[in-house]
Short mmCIF file of C-alpha atoms in Angstrom, two decimals:
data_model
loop_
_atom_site.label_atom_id
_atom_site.label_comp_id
_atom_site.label_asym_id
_atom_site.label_seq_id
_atom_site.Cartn_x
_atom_site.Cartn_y
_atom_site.Cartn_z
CA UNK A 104 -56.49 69.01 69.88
CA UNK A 105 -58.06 65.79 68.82
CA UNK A 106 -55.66 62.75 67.63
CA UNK A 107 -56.62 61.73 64.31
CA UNK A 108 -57.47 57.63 64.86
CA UNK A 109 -56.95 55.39 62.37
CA UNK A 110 -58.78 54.07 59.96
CA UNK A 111 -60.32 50.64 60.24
CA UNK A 112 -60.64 48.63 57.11
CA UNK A 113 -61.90 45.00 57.05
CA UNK A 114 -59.11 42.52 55.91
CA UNK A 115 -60.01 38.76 55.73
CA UNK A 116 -57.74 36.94 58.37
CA UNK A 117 -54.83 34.70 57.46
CA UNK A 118 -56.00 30.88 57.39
CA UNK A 119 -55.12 28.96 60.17
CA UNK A 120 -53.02 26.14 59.74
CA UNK A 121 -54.51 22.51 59.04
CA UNK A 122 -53.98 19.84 61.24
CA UNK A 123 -54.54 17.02 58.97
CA UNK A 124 -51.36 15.28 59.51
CA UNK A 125 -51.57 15.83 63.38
CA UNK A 126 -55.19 14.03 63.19
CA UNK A 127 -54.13 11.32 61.37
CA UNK A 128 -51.34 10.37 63.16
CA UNK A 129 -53.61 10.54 66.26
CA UNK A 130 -55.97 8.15 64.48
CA UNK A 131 -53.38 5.97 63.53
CA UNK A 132 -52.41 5.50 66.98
CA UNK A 133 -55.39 4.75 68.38
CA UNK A 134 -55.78 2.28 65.72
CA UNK A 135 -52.35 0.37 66.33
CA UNK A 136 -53.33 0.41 70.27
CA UNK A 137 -56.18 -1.20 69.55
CA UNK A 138 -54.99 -3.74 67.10
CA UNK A 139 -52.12 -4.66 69.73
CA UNK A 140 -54.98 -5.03 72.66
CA UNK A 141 -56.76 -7.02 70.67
CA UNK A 142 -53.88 -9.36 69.48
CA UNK A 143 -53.07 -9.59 73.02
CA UNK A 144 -56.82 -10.30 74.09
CA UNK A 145 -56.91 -12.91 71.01
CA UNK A 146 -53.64 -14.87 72.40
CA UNK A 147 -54.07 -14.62 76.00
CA UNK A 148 -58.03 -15.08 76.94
CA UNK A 149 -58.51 -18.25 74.68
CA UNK A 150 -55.68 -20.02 76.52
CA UNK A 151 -57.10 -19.22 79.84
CA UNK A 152 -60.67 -19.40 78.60
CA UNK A 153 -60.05 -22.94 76.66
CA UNK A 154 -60.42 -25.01 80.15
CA UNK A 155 -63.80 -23.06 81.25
CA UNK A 156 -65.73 -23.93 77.39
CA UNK A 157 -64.46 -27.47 77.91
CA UNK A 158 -65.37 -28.01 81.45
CA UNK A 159 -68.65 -26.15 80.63
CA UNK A 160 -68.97 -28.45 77.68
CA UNK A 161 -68.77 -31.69 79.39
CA UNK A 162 -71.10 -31.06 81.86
CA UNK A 163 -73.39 -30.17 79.47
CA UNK A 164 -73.48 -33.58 77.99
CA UNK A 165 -73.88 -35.54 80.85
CA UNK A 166 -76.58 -33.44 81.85
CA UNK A 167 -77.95 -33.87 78.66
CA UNK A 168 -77.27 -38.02 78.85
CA UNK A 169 -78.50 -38.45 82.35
CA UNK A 170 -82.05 -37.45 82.59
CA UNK A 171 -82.25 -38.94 78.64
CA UNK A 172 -81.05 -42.14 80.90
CA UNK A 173 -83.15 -41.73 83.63
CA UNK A 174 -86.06 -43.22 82.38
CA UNK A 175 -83.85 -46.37 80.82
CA UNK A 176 -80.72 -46.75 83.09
CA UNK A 177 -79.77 -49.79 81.74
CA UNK A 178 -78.70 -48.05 77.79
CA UNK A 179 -76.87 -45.24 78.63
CA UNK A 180 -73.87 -46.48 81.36
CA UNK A 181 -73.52 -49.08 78.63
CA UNK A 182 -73.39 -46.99 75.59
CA UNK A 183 -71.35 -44.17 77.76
CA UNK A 184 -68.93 -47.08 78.90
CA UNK A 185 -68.22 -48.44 75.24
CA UNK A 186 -66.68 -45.64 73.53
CA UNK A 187 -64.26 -45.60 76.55
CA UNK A 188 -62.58 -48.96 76.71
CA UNK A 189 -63.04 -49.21 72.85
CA UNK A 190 -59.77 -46.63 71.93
CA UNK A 191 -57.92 -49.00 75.26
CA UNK A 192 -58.35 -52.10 74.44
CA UNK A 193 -58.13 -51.97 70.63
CA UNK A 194 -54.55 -50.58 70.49
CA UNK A 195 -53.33 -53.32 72.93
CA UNK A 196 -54.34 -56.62 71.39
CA UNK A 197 -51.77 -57.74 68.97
CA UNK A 198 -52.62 -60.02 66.01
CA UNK A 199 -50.38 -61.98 64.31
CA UNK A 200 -48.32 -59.95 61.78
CA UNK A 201 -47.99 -61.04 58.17
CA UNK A 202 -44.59 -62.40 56.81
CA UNK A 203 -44.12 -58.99 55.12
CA UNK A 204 -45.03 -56.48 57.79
CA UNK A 205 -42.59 -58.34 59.90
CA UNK A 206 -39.67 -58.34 57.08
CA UNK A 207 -40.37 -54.51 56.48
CA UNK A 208 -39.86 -53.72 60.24
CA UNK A 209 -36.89 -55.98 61.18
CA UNK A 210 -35.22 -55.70 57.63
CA UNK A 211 -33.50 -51.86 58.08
CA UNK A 212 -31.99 -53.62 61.79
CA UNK A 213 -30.63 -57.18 59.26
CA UNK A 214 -29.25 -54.67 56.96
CA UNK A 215 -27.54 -52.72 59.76
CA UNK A 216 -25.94 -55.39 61.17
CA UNK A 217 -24.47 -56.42 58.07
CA UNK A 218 -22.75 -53.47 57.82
CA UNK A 219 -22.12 -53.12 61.23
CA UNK A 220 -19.86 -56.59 61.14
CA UNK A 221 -17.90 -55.10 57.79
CA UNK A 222 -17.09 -51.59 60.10
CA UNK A 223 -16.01 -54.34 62.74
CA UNK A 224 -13.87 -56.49 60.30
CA UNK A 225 -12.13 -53.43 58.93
CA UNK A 226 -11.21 -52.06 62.43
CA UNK A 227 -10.39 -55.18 65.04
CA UNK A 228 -9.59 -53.03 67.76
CA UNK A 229 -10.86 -50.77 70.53
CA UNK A 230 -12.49 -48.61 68.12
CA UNK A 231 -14.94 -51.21 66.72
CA UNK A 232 -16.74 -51.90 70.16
CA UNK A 233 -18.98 -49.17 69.94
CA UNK A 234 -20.16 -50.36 66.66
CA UNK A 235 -20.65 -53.57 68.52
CA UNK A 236 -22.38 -52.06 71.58
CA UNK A 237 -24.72 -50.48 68.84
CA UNK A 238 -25.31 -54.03 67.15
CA UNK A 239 -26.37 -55.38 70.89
CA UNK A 240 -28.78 -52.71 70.93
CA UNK A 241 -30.27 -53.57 67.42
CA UNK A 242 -30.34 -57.29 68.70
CA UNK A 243 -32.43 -56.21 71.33
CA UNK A 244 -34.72 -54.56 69.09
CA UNK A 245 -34.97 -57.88 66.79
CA UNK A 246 -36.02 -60.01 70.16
CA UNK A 247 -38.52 -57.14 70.91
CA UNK A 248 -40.16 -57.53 67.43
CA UNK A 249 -43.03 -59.77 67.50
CA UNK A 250 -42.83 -62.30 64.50
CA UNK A 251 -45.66 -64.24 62.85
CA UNK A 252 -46.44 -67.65 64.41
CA UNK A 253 -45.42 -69.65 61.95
CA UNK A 254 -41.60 -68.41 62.16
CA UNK A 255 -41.96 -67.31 65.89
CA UNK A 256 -39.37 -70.29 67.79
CA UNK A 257 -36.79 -70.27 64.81
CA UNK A 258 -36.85 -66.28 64.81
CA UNK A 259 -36.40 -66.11 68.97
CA UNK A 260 -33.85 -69.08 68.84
CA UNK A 261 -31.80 -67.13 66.05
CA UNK A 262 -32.30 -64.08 67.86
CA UNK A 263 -30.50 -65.62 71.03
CA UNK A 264 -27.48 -67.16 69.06
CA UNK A 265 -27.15 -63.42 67.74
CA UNK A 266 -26.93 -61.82 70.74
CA UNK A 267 -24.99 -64.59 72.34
CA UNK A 268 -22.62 -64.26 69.05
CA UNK A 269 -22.25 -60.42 69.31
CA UNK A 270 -21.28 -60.99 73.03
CA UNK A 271 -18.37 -63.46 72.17
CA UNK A 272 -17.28 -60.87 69.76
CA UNK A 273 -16.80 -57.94 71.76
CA UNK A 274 -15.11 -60.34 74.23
CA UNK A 275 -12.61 -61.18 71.44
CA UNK A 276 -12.53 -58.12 70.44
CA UNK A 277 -11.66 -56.53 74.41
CA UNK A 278 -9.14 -59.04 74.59
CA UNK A 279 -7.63 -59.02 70.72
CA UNK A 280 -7.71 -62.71 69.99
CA UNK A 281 -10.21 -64.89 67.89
CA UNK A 282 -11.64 -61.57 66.06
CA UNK A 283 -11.94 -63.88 62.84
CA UNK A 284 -13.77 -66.54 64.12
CA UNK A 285 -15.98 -64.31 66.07
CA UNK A 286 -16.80 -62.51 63.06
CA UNK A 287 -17.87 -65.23 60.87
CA UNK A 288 -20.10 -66.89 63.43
CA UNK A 289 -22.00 -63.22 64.17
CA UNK A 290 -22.38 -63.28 60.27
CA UNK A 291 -24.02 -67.03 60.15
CA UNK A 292 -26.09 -65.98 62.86
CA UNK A 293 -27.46 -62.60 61.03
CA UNK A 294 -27.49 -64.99 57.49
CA UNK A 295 -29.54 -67.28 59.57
CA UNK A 296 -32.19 -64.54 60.70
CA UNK A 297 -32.50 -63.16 57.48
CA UNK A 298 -33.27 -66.74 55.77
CA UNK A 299 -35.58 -66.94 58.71
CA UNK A 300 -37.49 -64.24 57.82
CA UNK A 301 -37.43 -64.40 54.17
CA UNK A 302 -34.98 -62.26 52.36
#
């Protein structure tokens, strides 16, 4: 006896699944990696690199200058030398400061000192020497501060009696006798300095 087979009957086949969102989360991947290579490429190499463009670029211009100098010597060591010393010895020469350049950058230390002798007035004791120690250092600053010519003996002169002043005030002030008359004369000394320099 034969086994009946069964029938065969074309059916279309399920779809298979998509795998959009595995492919584009692949992609993106690959797209961050490379973004974070690069960043890293983009920070590291020019830092390393920087020296070898510079090194290569000076060279470059001397090559450049020396057979352009070969055939007149004398030019270029001069016109190589002058842009040199030029940014050297232009920032070093001094010239005599105007009146009000010379108020504008001793007037802030004047004005401290002021107030540093009314902190010292109200205290007279222990606590007003580092206020005094502070002055000192502003004095110092004043007899750093190159003046004009025309005021330059009276300023350094004042400048002395200050500091000399300030020094016979934190004496007085260590030992706790003659505050007062410490006071005032640190005061006619800064008066002085400021009628000195013209405020």
């Amino acid at each position: 006896m034969v086994e009946p087979q069964p029938e065969v009957r074309w059916a279309p086949l399920p779809p298979r699944p998509r795998n959009r969102g595995r492919l584009w989360l692949i992609v993106g991947l690959v797209v961050a990696a490379l973004v974070i290579v690069g960043l890293l490429l983009f920070f590291l190499l020019p830092r390393d690199g920087a020296p070898a463009p510079g090194g290569s670029a000076s060279p470059s211009p001397s090559a450049t200058t020396s057979p352009s100098a070969s055939p007149s010597t004398p030019n270029a060591p001069s016109e190589g030398a002058t842009p040199d010393p030029t940014p050297l010895t232009t920032p070093p020469p001094v010239g005599d400061p105007s009146l009000e350049v010379f108020r504008d950058k001793v007037g802030g230390w004047l004005t401290a000192a002021e107030r540093g002798l009314d902190i010292v007035d109200e205290n007279r004791n222990q606590d007003a020497l580092p206020v005094v120690d502070s002055l000192q250092e502003d004095a110092q600053r004043l007899g750093d501060a190159v003046p004009p010519s025309s005021i330059q003996d009276a300023w350094r002169s004042g400048v002395e009696t200050y500091a000399d002043r300030l020094t016979a005030l934190r004496t007085a002030l260590e030992s706790d006798s003659g505050v007062s008359g410490a006071l005032d004369s640190a005061r006619s000394a800064v008066a002085e300095l400021r009628s000195v320099a013209g405020f």
